[in-house]
mmCIF file of C-alpha atoms in Angstrom:
data_model
loop_
_atom_site.group_PDB
_atom_site.id
_atom_site.type_symbol
_atom_site.label_atom_id
_atom_site.label_comp_id
_atom_site.label_asym_id
_atom_site.label_seq_id
_atom_site.Cartn_x
_atom_site.Cartn_y
_atom_site.Cartn_z
ATOM 1 C CA MET A 1267 186.842 -28.465 106.046
ATOM 2 C CA ASP A 1268 186.113 -31.856 107.118
ATOM 3 C CA VAL A 1269 187.905 -34.810 108.983
ATOM 4 C CA LYS A 1270 189.182 -36.364 105.641
ATOM 5 C CA GLU A 1271 190.519 -33.144 104.217
ATOM 6 C CA LEU A 1272 192.190 -32.385 107.441
ATOM 7 C CA LEU A 1273 194.031 -35.759 107.715
ATOM 8 C CA ASN A 1274 194.949 -35.430 104.105
ATOM 9 C CA ARG A 1275 196.334 -32.184 104.328
ATOM 10 C CA TYR A 1276 198.041 -32.926 107.565
ATOM 11 C CA ALA A 1277 199.571 -36.068 105.702
ATOM 12 C CA ALA A 1278 200.917 -33.794 102.985
ATOM 13 C CA GLY A 1279 202.987 -31.928 105.957
ATOM 14 C CA GLU A 1280 200.339 -28.979 106.569
ATOM 15 C CA ARG A 1281 200.175 -28.304 110.659
ATOM 16 C CA ASN A 1282 198.618 -24.739 110.632
ATOM 17 C CA PHE A 1283 194.666 -25.454 111.238
ATOM 18 C CA HIS A 1284 194.332 -22.365 113.458
ATOM 19 C CA GLY A 1285 190.811 -21.654 113.995
ATOM 20 C CA ILE A 1286 189.310 -24.665 112.156
ATOM 21 C CA ALA A 1287 185.793 -25.636 113.091
ATOM 22 C CA LEU A 1288 185.029 -29.366 113.600
ATOM 23 C CA PRO A 1289 182.448 -29.560 116.324
ATOM 24 C CA LYS A 1290 181.508 -33.187 116.972
ATOM 25 C CA ALA A 1291 184.549 -34.497 114.730
ATOM 26 C CA ASP A 1292 185.387 -38.206 114.979
ATOM 27 C CA LEU A 1293 188.904 -38.078 115.193
ATOM 28 C CA ARG A 1294 189.453 -41.400 117.268
ATOM 29 C CA GLY A 1295 193.055 -42.631 117.378
ATOM 30 C CA VAL A 1296 194.574 -40.628 114.993
ATOM 31 C CA TYR A 1297 198.021 -39.129 114.982
ATOM 32 C CA LEU A 1298 198.228 -35.312 114.881
ATOM 33 C CA GLY A 1299 201.392 -34.602 116.744
ATOM 34 C CA GLY A 1300 202.451 -30.929 116.676
ATOM 35 C CA VAL A 1301 199.211 -29.710 115.012
ATOM 36 C CA ASP A 1302 198.158 -25.926 115.626
ATOM 37 C CA PHE A 1303 194.540 -26.156 116.562
ATOM 38 C CA ALA A 1304 195.044 -22.698 118.428
ATOM 39 C CA ARG A 1305 191.260 -21.372 118.672
ATOM 40 C CA ALA A 1306 189.793 -24.413 117.030
ATOM 41 C CA ASP A 1307 186.131 -25.138 117.578
ATOM 42 C CA LEU A 1308 186.188 -29.062 118.630
ATOM 43 C CA ARG A 1309 183.185 -28.871 120.897
ATOM 44 C CA GLY A 1310 181.948 -32.613 121.439
ATOM 45 C CA ALA A 1311 184.567 -33.896 119.300
ATOM 46 C CA ASN A 1312 185.984 -37.578 119.904
ATOM 47 C CA LEU A 1313 189.490 -37.718 120.214
ATOM 48 C CA ALA A 1314 189.775 -40.857 122.226
ATOM 49 C CA GLN A 1315 193.194 -42.418 121.939
ATOM 50 C CA ALA A 1316 194.404 -39.811 119.511
ATOM 51 C CA SER A 1317 198.061 -38.934 119.661
ATOM 52 C CA MET A 1318 198.688 -35.086 119.603
ATOM 53 C CA ASN A 1319 201.873 -34.487 121.447
ATOM 54 C CA GLY A 1320 203.233 -31.322 121.239
ATOM 55 C CA ALA A 1321 200.466 -29.592 119.669
ATOM 56 C CA ASN A 1322 198.905 -25.983 119.972
ATOM 57 C CA LEU A 1323 195.347 -26.042 121.433
ATOM 58 C CA CYS A 1324 195.783 -22.664 122.939
ATOM 59 C CA GLN A 1325 192.335 -21.020 123.615
ATOM 60 C CA ALA A 1326 190.431 -24.039 121.557
ATOM 61 C CA ASN A 1327 186.963 -25.067 122.399
ATOM 62 C CA LEU A 1328 186.991 -28.556 123.476
ATOM 63 C CA GLN A 1329 183.684 -28.334 125.602
ATOM 64 C CA GLY A 1330 182.418 -31.884 126.218
ATOM 65 C CA ALA A 1331 185.173 -33.473 123.998
ATOM 66 C CA ASN A 1332 186.010 -36.997 124.564
ATOM 67 C CA LEU A 1333 190.250 -37.237 125.018
ATOM 68 C CA GLU A 1334 190.094 -40.709 126.848
ATOM 69 C CA ASP A 1335 193.434 -42.346 126.731
ATOM 70 C CA ALA A 1336 194.948 -39.716 124.496
ATOM 71 C CA ASN A 1337 198.588 -38.737 124.199
ATOM 72 C CA LEU A 1338 198.507 -34.908 125.072
ATOM 73 C CA SER A 1339 202.010 -34.526 126.393
ATOM 74 C CA GLU A 1340 203.599 -31.365 126.140
ATOM 75 C CA VAL A 1341 200.265 -29.768 124.652
ATOM 76 C CA ILE A 1342 199.485 -25.977 124.967
ATOM 77 C CA PHE A 1343 195.995 -25.721 126.356
ATOM 78 C CA SER A 1344 196.580 -22.528 127.676
ATOM 79 C CA GLY A 1345 193.212 -20.536 127.903
ATOM 80 C CA ALA A 1346 191.355 -23.648 126.537
ATOM 81 C CA ASP A 1347 187.873 -24.477 127.330
ATOM 82 C CA LEU A 1348 187.677 -28.146 128.296
ATOM 83 C CA ARG A 1349 184.413 -27.907 130.502
ATOM 84 C CA GLU A 1350 182.914 -31.439 131.099
ATOM 85 C CA ALA A 1351 185.525 -32.884 128.911
ATOM 86 C CA THR A 1352 186.607 -36.478 129.420
ATOM 87 C CA LEU A 1353 190.215 -37.062 129.858
ATOM 88 C CA THR A 1354 190.303 -40.355 131.653
ATOM 89 C CA THR A 1355 193.741 -41.942 131.695
ATOM 90 C CA ALA A 1356 194.883 -39.391 129.087
ATOM 91 C CA ASN A 1357 198.733 -38.547 129.078
ATOM 92 C CA LEU A 1358 199.032 -34.829 129.786
ATOM 93 C CA ASN A 1359 202.541 -34.853 131.108
ATOM 94 C CA GLU A 1360 204.431 -31.415 130.923
ATOM 95 C CA SER A 1361 201.292 -29.872 129.132
ATOM 96 C CA ASP A 1362 200.294 -26.313 129.672
ATOM 97 C CA LEU A 1363 196.758 -25.944 131.025
ATOM 98 C CA SER A 1364 197.590 -22.317 132.471
ATOM 99 C CA GLY A 1365 194.068 -20.415 132.652
ATOM 100 C CA ALA A 1366 192.194 -23.256 130.867
ATOM 101 C CA SER A 1367 188.670 -23.855 132.156
ATOM 102 C CA LEU A 1368 188.043 -27.616 133.095
ATOM 103 C CA CYS A 1369 184.983 -27.172 135.007
ATOM 104 C CA GLY A 1370 183.115 -30.862 135.286
ATOM 105 C CA ALA A 1371 185.881 -32.365 133.744
ATOM 106 C CA ASP A 1372 186.835 -36.106 134.216
ATOM 107 C CA LEU A 1373 190.430 -36.681 134.418
ATOM 108 C CA CYS A 1374 190.503 -39.768 136.610
ATOM 109 C CA ASP A 1375 193.708 -41.879 136.330
ATOM 110 C CA ALA A 1376 194.986 -39.083 134.163
ATOM 111 C CA SER A 1377 198.897 -38.508 134.053
ATOM 112 C CA LEU A 1378 199.919 -34.883 134.639
ATOM 113 C CA HIS A 1379 203.557 -35.035 135.751
ATOM 114 C CA MET A 1380 205.363 -31.549 135.581
ATOM 115 C CA ALA A 1381 201.826 -30.003 134.017
ATOM 116 C CA SER A 1382 201.280 -26.544 134.539
ATOM 117 C CA LEU A 1383 197.529 -25.687 135.676
ATOM 118 C CA SER A 1384 198.255 -22.267 137.041
ATOM 119 C CA ALA A 1385 194.936 -20.149 137.434
ATOM 120 C CA ALA A 1386 193.205 -22.874 135.743
ATOM 121 C CA ASN A 1387 189.632 -23.304 136.665
ATOM 122 C CA LEU A 1388 189.323 -26.840 137.924
ATOM 123 C CA GLN A 1389 185.894 -26.594 140.207
ATOM 124 C CA ARG A 1390 184.355 -29.935 140.474
ATOM 125 C CA VAL A 1391 186.664 -31.729 138.471
ATOM 126 C CA ASN A 1392 187.591 -35.445 139.068
ATOM 127 C CA LEU A 1393 191.182 -35.839 139.508
ATOM 128 C CA SER A 1394 190.549 -39.028 141.565
ATOM 129 C CA ASP A 1395 193.833 -41.394 141.260
ATOM 130 C CA ALA A 1396 195.721 -38.705 138.745
ATOM 131 C CA LYS A 1397 199.410 -38.984 138.626
ATOM 132 C CA MET A 1398 200.299 -35.192 139.147
ATOM 133 C CA SER A 1399 203.921 -35.081 140.953
ATOM 134 C CA GLY A 1400 205.501 -31.812 140.316
ATOM 135 C CA VAL A 1401 202.422 -30.227 138.815
ATOM 136 C CA ARG A 1402 202.210 -26.369 138.920
ATOM 137 C CA MET A 1403 198.805 -25.272 140.082
ATOM 138 C CA TRP A 1404 199.580 -21.892 141.641
ATOM 139 C CA LYS A 1405 196.238 -19.996 141.975
ATOM 140 C CA ALA A 1406 194.209 -22.543 140.523
ATOM 141 C CA ASP A 1407 190.408 -23.111 141.547
ATOM 142 C CA LEU A 1408 189.727 -26.640 142.640
ATOM 143 C CA ARG A 1409 186.717 -26.060 144.810
ATOM 144 C CA GLU A 1410 184.710 -29.274 145.192
ATOM 145 C CA SER A 1411 187.157 -31.303 143.230
ATOM 146 C CA ASP A 1412 187.923 -34.881 143.687
ATOM 147 C CA LEU A 1413 191.525 -35.413 144.495
ATOM 148 C CA SER A 1414 191.311 -38.657 146.100
ATOM 149 C CA GLY A 1415 194.052 -41.167 145.685
ATOM 150 C CA ALA A 1416 195.761 -38.624 143.503
ATOM 151 C CA ASP A 1417 199.583 -38.119 143.677
ATOM 152 C CA LEU A 1418 200.267 -34.418 144.218
ATOM 153 C CA SER A 1419 203.893 -34.757 145.524
ATOM 154 C CA ASP A 1420 206.340 -31.838 144.976
ATOM 155 C CA ALA A 1421 203.347 -30.100 143.754
ATOM 156 C CA ASN A 1422 202.964 -26.545 143.619
ATOM 157 C CA LEU A 1423 199.491 -25.672 145.039
ATOM 158 C CA SER A 1424 200.397 -21.945 146.331
ATOM 159 C CA GLU A 1425 197.401 -19.853 146.783
ATOM 160 C CA ALA A 1426 195.258 -22.513 145.116
ATOM 161 C CA ASN A 1427 191.667 -22.896 146.463
ATOM 162 C CA LEU A 1428 190.895 -26.215 147.650
ATOM 163 C CA THR A 1429 187.767 -25.420 149.439
ATOM 164 C CA GLY A 1430 185.399 -28.681 149.354
ATOM 165 C CA ALA A 1431 187.792 -30.560 147.630
ATOM 166 C CA ASN A 1432 188.282 -34.234 148.526
ATOM 167 C CA LEU A 1433 191.932 -35.178 149.699
ATOM 168 C CA ASN A 1434 191.319 -38.397 151.023
ATOM 169 C CA ALA A 1435 194.460 -40.829 150.553
ATOM 170 C CA THR A 1436 195.873 -37.685 148.469
ATOM 171 C CA ASP A 1437 199.857 -37.936 148.537
ATOM 172 C CA MET A 1438 200.769 -34.342 148.966
ATOM 173 C CA SER A 1439 204.323 -34.905 150.440
ATOM 174 C CA GLU A 1440 206.898 -32.185 149.674
ATOM 175 C CA ALA A 1441 203.590 -30.122 148.129
ATOM 176 C CA PHE A 1442 204.115 -26.285 148.277
ATOM 177 C CA LEU A 1443 200.869 -25.044 150.004
ATOM 178 C CA THR A 1444 201.932 -21.290 151.172
ATOM 179 C CA GLY A 1445 198.808 -19.536 151.006
ATOM 180 C CA THR A 1446 196.573 -22.300 149.884
ATOM 181 C CA ILE A 1447 192.928 -22.289 150.954
ATOM 182 C CA MET A 1448 192.492 -25.810 152.540
ATOM 183 C CA PRO A 1449 189.119 -27.952 152.150
ATOM 184 C CA ASP A 1450 188.001 -26.735 155.549
ATOM 185 C CA GLY A 1451 188.351 -23.109 154.242
ATOM 186 C CA THR A 1452 191.429 -22.381 156.460
ATOM 187 C CA VAL A 1453 194.470 -20.787 154.847
ATOM 188 C CA HIS A 1454 197.703 -22.863 154.951
ATOM 189 C CA LYS A 1455 200.906 -20.424 156.182
#
């Protein structure tokens, strides 16, 4: 299936594209709300400014994909591969990224209000200036990540690993930090 066929079938009402293979596809600015891309291969795809609110991308491969400024609110990304993906200024509010791998991804200035990143691999991720109030990051791996200027107010970071993370000017007011490994390696009580 190519991009044109996908868009035609979507326009005709089809939503189930489970396991579709469209690596490096150009889907810039498309509307695919509610689409089922579970286990899809979208490595290196360009989804900049796409709108996929409410979509299912569970266990999808989006390694190196461009999702800059995309509307990804309430999307299920659980177990997805988003390593080295670009998600700058993306809207990920209330999305489920639990267990996802985002190593080396760029989420600078992204919006993740009330999102779930529990047990996600966020090593070396750029989350500078990200808006993450109320985010759930229980047992998330944030080693060597840049959280400078991020809003983590009311976030649940219980048992998260922040070893070597940059927390310069990070708002952590009212954050839950029980058992969190802090940047200097100490465990918060």
